[in-house]
XYZ file of C-alpha atoms in Angstrom:
650
model
C -100.857 227.986 -41.484
C -104.117 226.643 -42.826
C -105.870 229.127 -45.097
C -109.338 230.148 -43.946
C -111.833 231.169 -46.609
C -114.513 233.567 -45.383
C -117.804 231.732 -45.480
C -119.681 234.507 -47.293
C -117.134 234.648 -50.088
C -117.090 230.870 -50.327
C -120.818 230.593 -50.868
C -120.769 233.369 -53.453
C -118.052 231.586 -55.388
C -119.895 228.304 -55.175
C -123.199 229.699 -56.370
C -121.868 231.938 -59.103
C -118.922 230.068 -60.527
C -118.097 226.532 -59.429
C -121.109 224.369 -58.787
C -120.042 221.185 -57.010
C -119.716 218.061 -59.139
C -122.508 215.749 -58.058
C -123.021 213.454 -61.093
C -126.726 213.248 -60.338
C -127.594 211.093 -63.356
C -124.598 208.782 -63.828
C -123.619 208.038 -60.238
C -126.537 205.825 -59.225
C -126.178 203.021 -61.784
C -123.016 201.441 -63.145
C -122.988 200.158 -66.693
C -123.359 196.645 -65.297
C -126.404 197.686 -63.296
C -127.887 199.426 -66.327
C -127.742 196.141 -68.211
C -130.098 194.685 -65.626
C -132.553 197.585 -65.311
C -132.890 198.597 -68.966
C -135.738 196.929 -70.811
C -134.084 194.772 -73.526
C -134.262 196.211 -77.006
C -136.421 193.363 -78.282
C -139.014 194.071 -75.563
C -138.778 197.865 -75.494
C -142.156 199.344 -76.469
C -142.216 203.083 -75.708
C -145.287 203.492 -77.931
C -147.709 200.965 -79.412
C -146.416 198.911 -82.297
C -148.014 199.447 -85.678
C -150.244 196.378 -85.461
C -151.747 197.435 -82.123
C -154.629 199.234 -83.782
C -156.693 199.469 -80.614
C -153.931 201.477 -78.929
C -153.532 203.704 -81.977
C -157.260 204.361 -81.991
C -156.689 206.175 -78.690
C -154.199 208.598 -80.266
C -155.439 212.127 -80.867
C -157.642 211.987 -83.953
C -157.313 215.641 -84.935
C -153.523 215.507 -84.874
C -153.367 212.265 -86.848
C -155.726 213.591 -89.513
C -153.627 216.731 -89.771
C -150.539 214.607 -90.414
C -152.437 212.564 -92.989
C -153.639 215.652 -94.866
C -150.129 217.054 -94.911
C -148.561 213.767 -96.010
C -150.882 213.496 -98.999
C -149.164 216.594 -100.397
C -145.929 214.572 -100.429
C -147.105 211.483 -102.323
C -145.210 212.727 -105.375
C -142.455 214.513 -103.488
C -139.169 214.519 -105.405
C -136.417 213.760 -102.901
C -133.680 216.303 -103.623
C -129.969 215.724 -103.370
C -127.928 218.506 -101.803
C -125.257 219.834 -104.188
C -121.737 220.385 -102.898
C -122.036 224.045 -103.873
C -124.851 224.487 -101.339
C -122.454 223.297 -98.660
C -119.711 225.552 -100.010
C -121.975 228.587 -99.614
C -121.043 228.776 -95.939
C -117.499 229.805 -96.884
C -118.236 231.532 -100.183
C -121.067 233.825 -99.135
C -121.674 233.050 -95.457
C -125.159 231.764 -96.273
C -126.287 228.745 -94.271
C -130.020 228.805 -94.918
C -130.081 227.391 -98.475
C -128.459 224.093 -97.432
C -130.466 223.871 -94.208
C -133.779 224.521 -95.954
C -133.286 221.483 -98.196
C -131.995 219.253 -95.394
C -134.605 220.181 -92.797
C -137.488 219.903 -95.257
C -136.486 216.366 -96.266
C -136.673 215.281 -92.654
C -139.964 217.070 -92.082
C -141.464 215.291 -95.084
C -140.110 211.920 -93.934
C -141.464 212.345 -90.398
C -144.878 213.428 -91.659
C -145.096 210.456 -94.028
C -144.308 208.093 -91.155
C -147.108 209.439 -88.964
C -149.563 209.264 -91.872
C -148.619 205.638 -92.553
C -149.044 204.791 -88.864
C -152.515 206.339 -88.911
C -153.711 204.868 -92.187
C -151.716 201.590 -92.106
C -152.417 200.757 -95.761
C -148.913 200.973 -97.212
C -149.887 203.970 -99.327
C -146.929 206.054 -98.119
C -144.410 203.221 -97.846
C -142.586 203.696 -101.157
C -142.158 207.400 -100.516
C -140.759 206.599 -97.065
C -138.310 204.106 -98.556
C -137.184 206.677 -101.098
C -136.746 209.162 -98.269
C -134.661 206.719 -96.247
C -132.442 206.056 -99.234
C -132.092 209.739 -100.066
C -131.084 210.649 -96.509
C -128.686 207.709 -96.251
C -126.961 208.804 -99.458
C -126.218 212.293 -98.135
C -122.517 212.902 -97.521
C -123.260 214.214 -94.056
C -126.339 214.442 -91.865
C -125.174 217.652 -90.228
C -125.040 221.175 -91.632
C -122.092 223.149 -93.083
C -122.343 225.840 -90.414
C -121.210 223.204 -87.898
C -118.142 222.065 -89.828
C -114.775 222.641 -88.143
C -113.103 225.885 -89.140
C -109.847 224.302 -90.309
C -108.835 225.055 -93.931
C -108.991 221.388 -94.966
C -112.771 221.467 -94.580
C -113.540 224.758 -96.360
C -117.254 224.048 -96.505
C -117.218 220.290 -97.219
C -117.260 217.406 -94.765
C -114.519 214.774 -94.541
C -116.656 211.686 -95.189
C -113.886 209.404 -93.898
C -114.025 210.950 -90.422
C -117.654 211.484 -89.368
C -118.524 213.496 -86.291
C -121.827 214.269 -84.646
C -123.510 217.660 -84.642
C -127.088 218.598 -83.721
C -128.691 217.626 -86.976
C -126.746 214.449 -87.623
C -128.161 213.248 -84.310
C -131.645 214.511 -85.237
C -131.512 212.487 -88.456
C -130.827 209.283 -86.532
C -134.049 209.831 -84.595
C -136.183 209.976 -87.748
C -134.657 206.756 -89.075
C -134.922 204.981 -85.720
C -138.662 205.586 -85.441
C -139.216 204.437 -89.019
C -137.390 201.224 -88.173
C -139.409 200.810 -84.952
C -142.845 201.273 -86.480
C -142.381 200.012 -90.039
C -139.674 197.379 -89.605
C -141.797 194.436 -90.727
C -143.155 196.321 -93.730
C -139.632 197.329 -94.733
C -138.409 193.735 -94.414
C -141.211 192.599 -96.690
C -139.820 194.905 -99.371
C -136.127 194.197 -98.709
C -134.050 193.440 -95.590
C -131.441 195.843 -96.977
C -133.500 198.863 -95.934
C -133.344 198.232 -92.186
C -129.784 197.035 -92.493
C -128.841 200.328 -94.079
C -130.664 202.334 -91.427
C -128.607 200.622 -88.725
C -125.311 200.640 -90.634
C -125.522 204.335 -91.472
C -126.592 205.273 -87.939
C -123.833 203.129 -86.462
C -121.194 204.641 -88.742
C -122.357 208.234 -88.461
C -123.540 208.357 -84.820
C -122.818 205.381 -82.571
C -119.169 204.799 -83.459
C -118.111 208.475 -83.492
C -119.689 209.292 -80.119
C -118.299 206.171 -78.465
C -114.829 206.324 -79.956
C -113.835 209.988 -79.787
C -114.489 213.011 -77.640
C -116.700 215.702 -79.110
C -116.465 219.255 -77.832
C -120.103 219.259 -76.697
C -119.482 216.332 -74.329
C -117.151 218.166 -71.953
C -117.649 220.645 -69.142
C -115.656 223.445 -70.757
C -117.142 225.169 -73.766
C -114.774 227.840 -75.045
C -113.959 228.941 -71.507
C -117.601 228.883 -70.390
C -118.546 227.205 -67.159
C -121.929 225.915 -68.321
C -122.357 223.800 -71.479
C -124.997 224.879 -73.943
C -127.937 223.118 -75.552
C -125.788 220.933 -77.824
C -125.110 218.556 -74.936
C -128.647 217.467 -73.947
C -130.098 218.034 -77.414
C -127.639 215.663 -79.102
C -127.836 213.209 -76.207
C -131.627 213.026 -76.511
C -131.377 211.944 -80.142
C -128.422 209.646 -79.514
C -130.343 208.011 -76.646
C -133.498 207.722 -78.737
C -131.617 205.985 -81.562
C -129.610 203.732 -79.235
C -132.672 202.511 -77.343
C -134.592 201.743 -80.535
C -131.920 200.466 -82.922
C -129.110 198.803 -80.982
C -129.897 195.076 -80.656
C -126.737 194.228 -78.715
C -127.968 194.946 -75.190
C -124.446 195.108 -73.776
C -123.414 197.742 -76.302
C -126.753 199.501 -75.806
C -126.209 199.731 -72.039
C -122.693 201.073 -72.664
C -124.079 203.874 -74.809
C -126.774 204.694 -72.275
C -124.202 204.882 -69.492
C -121.984 207.199 -71.493
C -124.994 209.397 -72.230
C -125.668 209.731 -68.497
C -122.037 210.756 -67.988
C -122.246 213.364 -70.757
C -125.515 214.735 -69.387
C -123.869 215.228 -65.998
C -121.356 217.512 -67.704
C -124.371 219.659 -68.557
C -126.091 219.421 -65.170
C -123.100 219.651 -62.797
C -122.081 223.245 -63.534
C -125.617 224.449 -64.261
C -126.654 227.205 -61.828
C -128.773 226.198 -58.880
C -131.364 228.826 -59.760
C -132.009 226.990 -63.043
C -131.425 230.108 -65.122
C -130.773 229.478 -68.824
C -128.225 231.971 -70.122
C -129.306 231.050 -73.664
C -132.766 232.435 -72.996
C -136.317 231.049 -73.259
C -136.158 230.293 -76.985
C -133.177 227.993 -76.379
C -134.673 226.519 -73.199
C -136.660 224.191 -75.466
C -133.381 222.597 -76.583
C -131.502 222.949 -73.281
C -133.406 222.138 -70.061
C -136.277 220.728 -72.122
C -133.878 218.380 -73.917
C -132.543 217.266 -70.562
C -136.139 216.407 -69.683
C -136.426 214.436 -72.962
C -133.450 212.342 -71.890
C -134.840 211.727 -68.427
C -138.272 210.813 -69.785
C -136.756 208.279 -72.204
C -134.468 206.872 -69.517
C -137.514 206.344 -67.309
C -139.485 204.755 -70.128
C -136.624 202.358 -70.830
C -136.024 201.419 -67.181
C -139.472 201.290 -65.589
C -138.920 204.623 -63.848
C -135.427 204.046 -62.455
C -134.459 207.689 -63.066
C -137.536 209.269 -61.482
C -135.400 210.337 -58.510
C -133.694 212.987 -60.669
C -136.895 215.035 -60.737
C -136.754 215.397 -56.960
C -133.599 217.502 -57.252
C -134.222 221.228 -56.711
C -131.870 222.300 -59.489
C -133.733 220.122 -61.995
C -136.995 221.659 -60.799
C -135.624 225.183 -61.190
C -134.360 224.396 -64.679
C -137.954 223.650 -65.635
C -139.493 226.627 -63.848
C -137.234 229.061 -65.696
C -139.520 228.985 -68.737
C -142.431 230.672 -66.985
C -140.245 232.848 -64.784
C -138.802 234.435 -67.934
C -142.192 235.251 -69.451
C -143.255 238.828 -70.166
C -146.702 238.392 -71.730
C -148.590 235.764 -73.690
C -146.367 236.226 -76.747
C -143.236 237.915 -75.395
C -140.417 236.390 -73.360
C -137.045 237.674 -72.197
C -134.695 237.723 -75.170
C -131.318 238.611 -73.728
C -128.476 237.425 -75.999
C -129.596 235.406 -79.055
C -133.027 234.498 -77.715
C -136.146 235.351 -79.725
C -138.676 237.829 -78.321
C -141.587 235.592 -79.396
C -140.477 231.970 -79.083
C -143.019 229.255 -79.703
C -143.968 227.233 -76.647
C -144.158 223.435 -76.760
C -147.061 223.247 -74.350
C -147.315 219.478 -74.027
C -143.583 219.130 -73.324
C -143.773 221.878 -70.690
C -146.827 220.237 -69.117
C -145.014 216.894 -68.911
C -141.965 218.520 -67.299
C -144.182 220.337 -64.800
C -145.983 217.105 -63.966
C -142.677 215.278 -63.435
C -141.472 217.866 -60.894
C -144.898 218.388 -59.308
C -145.167 222.067 -60.274
C -148.807 223.022 -60.810
C -147.957 226.463 -62.196
C -145.745 224.924 -64.861
C -148.410 222.370 -65.734
C -151.024 225.120 -66.131
C -148.583 227.141 -68.224
C -147.956 224.155 -70.507
C -151.634 223.295 -70.820
C -152.349 226.906 -71.796
C -150.084 226.647 -74.851
C -150.775 223.031 -75.753
C -153.181 223.821 -78.593
C -151.744 227.201 -79.506
C -149.307 225.924 -82.117
C -149.189 224.528 -85.614
C -150.146 220.859 -85.473
C -147.343 219.950 -87.867
C -144.472 217.809 -86.653
C -142.154 220.763 -86.086
C -138.579 221.048 -87.252
C -136.782 219.228 -84.450
C -137.237 216.923 -81.401
C -139.345 214.557 -83.476
C -139.987 212.067 -80.659
C -142.035 214.673 -78.757
C -144.835 214.192 -81.291
C -145.532 210.658 -80.038
C -145.859 211.765 -76.414
C -148.198 214.560 -77.473
C -150.501 212.180 -79.338
C -151.523 210.459 -76.120
C -151.748 213.513 -73.876
C -154.624 215.472 -75.389
C -157.438 214.244 -73.131
C -155.406 215.068 -70.046
C -154.458 218.483 -71.411
C -158.074 219.271 -72.245
C -159.060 218.736 -68.599
C -156.030 220.497 -67.104
C -156.033 223.973 -65.562
C -154.836 226.563 -68.063
C -153.252 229.798 -66.905
C -150.127 231.882 -67.182
C -148.460 232.373 -63.766
C -146.726 235.722 -64.504
C -144.742 235.837 -61.210
C -144.666 239.376 -59.848
C -140.999 239.262 -58.910
C -138.231 236.842 -59.849
C -134.570 236.903 -58.827
C -132.113 234.401 -60.300
C -128.934 235.045 -58.268
C -126.639 232.744 -60.256
C -127.742 234.007 -63.654
C -128.027 237.514 -62.153
C -131.336 238.245 -63.837
C -134.262 240.062 -62.197
C -137.890 240.305 -63.292
C -140.620 242.514 -61.815
C -144.130 243.471 -62.863
C -146.945 245.543 -61.457
C -149.334 242.654 -60.797
C -148.992 238.944 -60.133
C -150.743 236.905 -62.812
C -151.371 239.900 -65.104
C -149.596 241.812 -67.842
C -151.203 245.157 -66.924
C -148.805 248.015 -66.364
C -145.026 247.931 -66.169
C -142.746 244.955 -66.639
C -139.016 245.424 -65.979
C -136.140 242.971 -66.325
C -132.387 243.455 -66.056
C -129.249 241.338 -66.106
C -125.724 241.157 -64.777
C -123.619 238.128 -65.656
C -120.587 238.082 -67.902
C -119.729 238.336 -71.580
C -118.910 234.686 -72.258
C -122.444 233.391 -71.912
C -123.829 231.033 -74.515
C -124.964 232.952 -77.604
C -123.434 235.960 -75.856
C -124.160 239.586 -76.565
C -122.020 242.184 -74.838
C -124.881 243.259 -72.623
C -123.942 243.320 -68.931
C -126.302 245.711 -67.167
C -128.856 245.732 -69.967
C -132.529 246.096 -69.061
C -135.901 246.051 -70.813
C -139.230 247.725 -70.079
C -142.636 246.544 -71.331
C -146.046 248.057 -70.705
C -149.319 246.120 -70.797
C -147.329 243.216 -72.223
C -145.913 245.184 -75.174
C -142.326 246.379 -75.719
C -141.242 249.855 -74.709
C -137.466 249.655 -74.246
C -136.186 246.488 -75.862
C -133.333 244.073 -76.277
C -133.109 243.748 -80.072
C -131.938 240.133 -79.829
C -130.544 238.306 -82.826
C -131.032 238.403 -86.543
C -130.459 235.738 -89.173
C -127.598 233.371 -88.461
C -124.795 233.468 -91.019
C -121.171 232.361 -91.064
C -120.241 235.605 -89.315
C -122.551 234.897 -86.367
C -120.362 232.240 -84.762
C -116.975 233.383 -86.006
C -114.306 235.779 -84.793
C -116.323 238.478 -86.557
C -119.380 238.003 -84.312
C -119.026 241.432 -82.719
C -118.916 243.175 -86.060
C -122.681 242.559 -86.077
C -124.276 245.649 -84.551
C -126.985 243.996 -82.432
C -124.391 241.911 -80.572
C -122.638 245.034 -79.268
C -123.342 246.999 -76.104
C -123.918 250.338 -77.850
C -127.038 248.799 -79.427
C -128.371 247.766 -76.047
C -129.704 249.964 -73.246
C -126.180 250.676 -72.029
C -123.529 253.411 -71.948
C -120.417 253.865 -74.080
C -117.448 255.256 -72.143
C -114.547 257.182 -73.655
C -115.475 255.779 -77.044
C -115.369 252.189 -75.766
C -118.076 249.544 -75.696
C -118.154 246.322 -73.677
C -115.803 243.484 -74.634
C -116.455 239.739 -75.029
C -114.875 237.219 -72.678
C -115.290 235.638 -69.255
C -113.201 238.323 -67.551
C -115.684 241.001 -68.591
C -118.285 240.643 -65.885
C -120.561 242.396 -63.431
C -119.366 243.131 -59.906
C -121.131 243.964 -56.659
C -124.511 242.814 -57.915
C -127.331 243.695 -55.528
C -131.045 242.956 -55.616
C -133.579 244.328 -53.145
C -137.330 243.886 -53.413
C -140.472 244.923 -51.611
C -144.179 245.045 -52.468
C -143.568 248.587 -53.706
C -140.902 247.662 -56.234
C -137.339 246.540 -56.867
C -133.878 248.072 -56.732
C -131.201 246.361 -58.831
C -127.622 247.604 -58.903
C -124.256 246.442 -60.190
C -120.830 247.773 -61.114
C -120.174 247.657 -64.882
C -116.514 248.741 -64.770
C -115.116 245.276 -65.545
C -117.456 244.839 -68.496
C -115.375 247.344 -70.464
C -111.759 247.172 -71.660
C -108.980 249.020 -69.844
C -108.995 251.638 -72.607
C -112.344 252.878 -71.292
C -110.537 254.130 -68.181
C -113.279 253.185 -65.695
C -112.579 252.897 -61.977
C -116.230 252.211 -61.249
C -119.522 252.477 -63.089
C -122.422 251.787 -60.765
C -125.736 251.247 -62.508
C -128.878 251.360 -60.400
C -132.358 250.536 -61.671
C -135.214 251.582 -59.398
C -138.603 250.217 -60.359
C -141.551 251.697 -58.490
C -144.541 249.445 -59.136
C -147.325 251.063 -61.119
C -145.519 254.393 -61.459
C -142.088 254.618 -63.054
C -138.664 253.222 -63.815
C -135.573 255.188 -62.826
C -132.075 254.578 -64.154
C -128.997 256.065 -62.517
C -125.404 255.589 -63.713
C -122.641 256.813 -61.402
C -119.269 257.189 -63.135
C -115.789 257.306 -61.626
C -113.373 257.578 -64.557
C -109.639 257.922 -65.006
C -110.216 260.430 -67.775
C -113.212 262.307 -69.103
C -113.682 261.839 -72.818
C -116.756 260.857 -74.795
C -119.691 259.562 -72.814
C -123.010 258.376 -74.239
C -126.103 256.527 -73.024
C -128.091 254.380 -75.469
C -131.692 253.160 -75.476
C -133.421 250.885 -77.995
C -137.128 250.967 -78.835
C -139.586 249.917 -81.541
C -141.543 253.176 -81.467
C -140.876 256.541 -83.103
C -139.621 259.145 -80.661
C -139.619 262.929 -80.492
C -138.017 265.647 -78.405
C -141.206 267.222 -77.070
C -139.630 269.869 -74.856
C -136.266 270.367 -73.126
C -135.506 267.418 -70.910
C -138.377 265.286 -72.167
C -138.153 262.704 -74.922
C -141.482 261.169 -75.897
C -141.742 257.532 -76.988
C -144.901 257.094 -79.069
C -146.070 253.752 -77.691
C -149.235 252.038 -78.967
C -151.362 249.487 -77.147
C -152.585 246.233 -78.687
C -155.437 248.111 -80.402
C -153.022 250.694 -81.843
C -154.272 253.349 -79.454
C -151.486 255.884 -78.805
C -149.998 256.385 -75.358
C -146.871 258.443 -74.936
C -144.153 257.664 -72.416
C -141.715 260.336 -71.316
C -138.012 259.711 -70.821
C -136.847 262.566 -68.582
C -133.192 263.653 -68.733
C -130.999 266.576 -67.675
C -130.493 269.032 -70.559
C -127.603 270.635 -68.680
C -125.695 267.383 -69.032
C -127.010 265.635 -72.121
C -128.005 266.168 -75.725
C -130.366 263.705 -77.419
C -130.286 262.100 -80.862
C -132.822 259.712 -82.407
C -131.994 257.408 -85.322
C -133.844 254.655 -87.104
C -131.554 251.685 -87.708
C -131.189 250.811 -91.396
C -131.775 247.071 -91.799
C -129.995 245.996 -94.976
C -127.710 243.011 -94.386
C -128.503 239.311 -94.481
C -128.231 239.221 -90.687
C -130.732 242.088 -90.465
C -133.463 240.080 -92.164
C -134.022 238.168 -88.942
C -134.496 241.458 -87.078
C -137.185 242.470 -89.564
C -138.949 239.124 -89.086
C -139.075 239.635 -85.319
C -139.673 243.368 -84.953
C -140.407 244.751 -88.400
C -138.433 247.609 -89.917
C -138.863 249.791 -86.854
C -135.801 249.713 -84.638
C -134.858 253.075 -83.147
C -131.807 254.014 -81.111
C -131.853 256.971 -78.751
C -128.414 258.300 -77.848
C -127.777 260.835 -75.102
C -124.298 262.356 -75.399
C -122.635 264.061 -72.452
C -122.181 267.770 -73.139
C -119.395 268.214 -70.596
C -117.982 264.807 -69.573
C -116.637 264.655 -66.042
C -114.377 262.123 -64.334
C -116.966 261.783 -61.598
C -120.558 262.196 -62.592
C -124.071 260.932 -62.066
C -126.557 260.599 -64.924
C -130.247 259.958 -64.279
C -133.214 259.013 -66.441
C -136.828 258.638 -65.458
C -139.382 256.742 -67.560
C -143.084 257.160 -66.894
C -146.396 257.464 -68.723
C -147.377 260.912 -69.927
């Protein structure tokens, strides 16, 4: 008999787990067709050539002068080599920052020198650029030790006979490709060996490896995850950039472009329809934004042949996520490894919003366009050239922050609610369901945050400094990755476990003008040892008044039971059943919030987290040395129980 799948269950499975394969980007044009629609390499002019001084006179003067002033500091820059022992640090001490600081700074210097030479066009920076090219080309690897395979034969050093492509190897190719594009004739006048080496090294380190062997970031399965992370579009954007600019064989060039479209579809196909980025807003700039980079370059190189992609609703939602996840001008949702205060690339966001016809996103991008350091940034170097020619348009554009009053992302299972549309006044509440195999995962199913007047009240601590431990089998030895350092319960001495099988069930979201009710069952987020039959968490947000949390337990056995809350403010037990959080507004004016609890069921403990490890230094940079954990321990644990908390202003 033919099996009938209930339609409701089918649609849930489709939306939450197995997005249909549609190959939006690669299915329209075959490699043969691409050969006919791509602008040939010899004619490809994404930005004015160096000798088109009239066109360069239209570039933003303030930005170009800033680059020139910065580049003059580097006229006597000593190009450092990177000792093997710096690479070995990743296995010896777990430190990754010493190597990366040297590597990233070399590329920043090189990119700044290029922009200064374009602006001045006198050859004053040319020798330094040539030295930089040579120094980078003589590095054993363009990537970073933290991205080396974990097999013992590597042990902190790359196998130079078998190159592979990571994020920063691909980034390096972009810097060299733009130098070749703008300064090719000047380099040839010095020696044809310079451009030859740029191509040969890029071909050996990037083009051949990505065309000849599969890399893990190309596929649709990432360690059991259903959705690839930012490596896919981020690397593709740099690979595409280098291929379009450097590869003179147009047949080979079209082959690389076609493969890039196939790889990008492995990112887009399983991406949730709601556009939610499980890596968070600070990684959106390398995930959905990098996808946009690819699409923008594909359009530039094909006279707009890929414009149709922007008509797709998923692609639109992927862009909109960045303003849907905003808390206040500075703060954004930081579930998992995301940063609480990520920098916004306003011009990139504006361009994405314009491509999808979203006025709110355009206004959001225009708002941030001048609110950043005018330096070239650490990554995504090609974005600087687009920004140079966008300033007049940005100056005239509407500038505002949308601050949607309510947002529900059903695939990502994230909710957002605030007291007022378009304002940060009053309460902001966000909560998540999901599973514990998300990209940059923390064990945090059911976690929620509360802000007031745009400032943190109950927080997600987020991530600290990345070390070797961060992306190893010791990841969950780091305290801030674990559920008992989120706003979550511990049950019978157990915390949540990592893995795709540890997930939310029965997720429900209901909204009205008066507020939001969000509920889910956390039982399957915990290991069997926790002995949970069901653990229903319900968050009731009443706009302008309060936030209520209710956890309903049905346990196999009654052992230890504790509820945890994280904050950045000192707390005090003011009177029985009332814990005061000593919040301060932006002017440091005090305003207490009361966390009400049942003293017949719970005892309260307040501790300031000691921040001492290398990983903790990143926490200090983001929040300061002021992380507090409030723990409510059950006095008389029961198999069936209901625990309530109420948070409101004093």
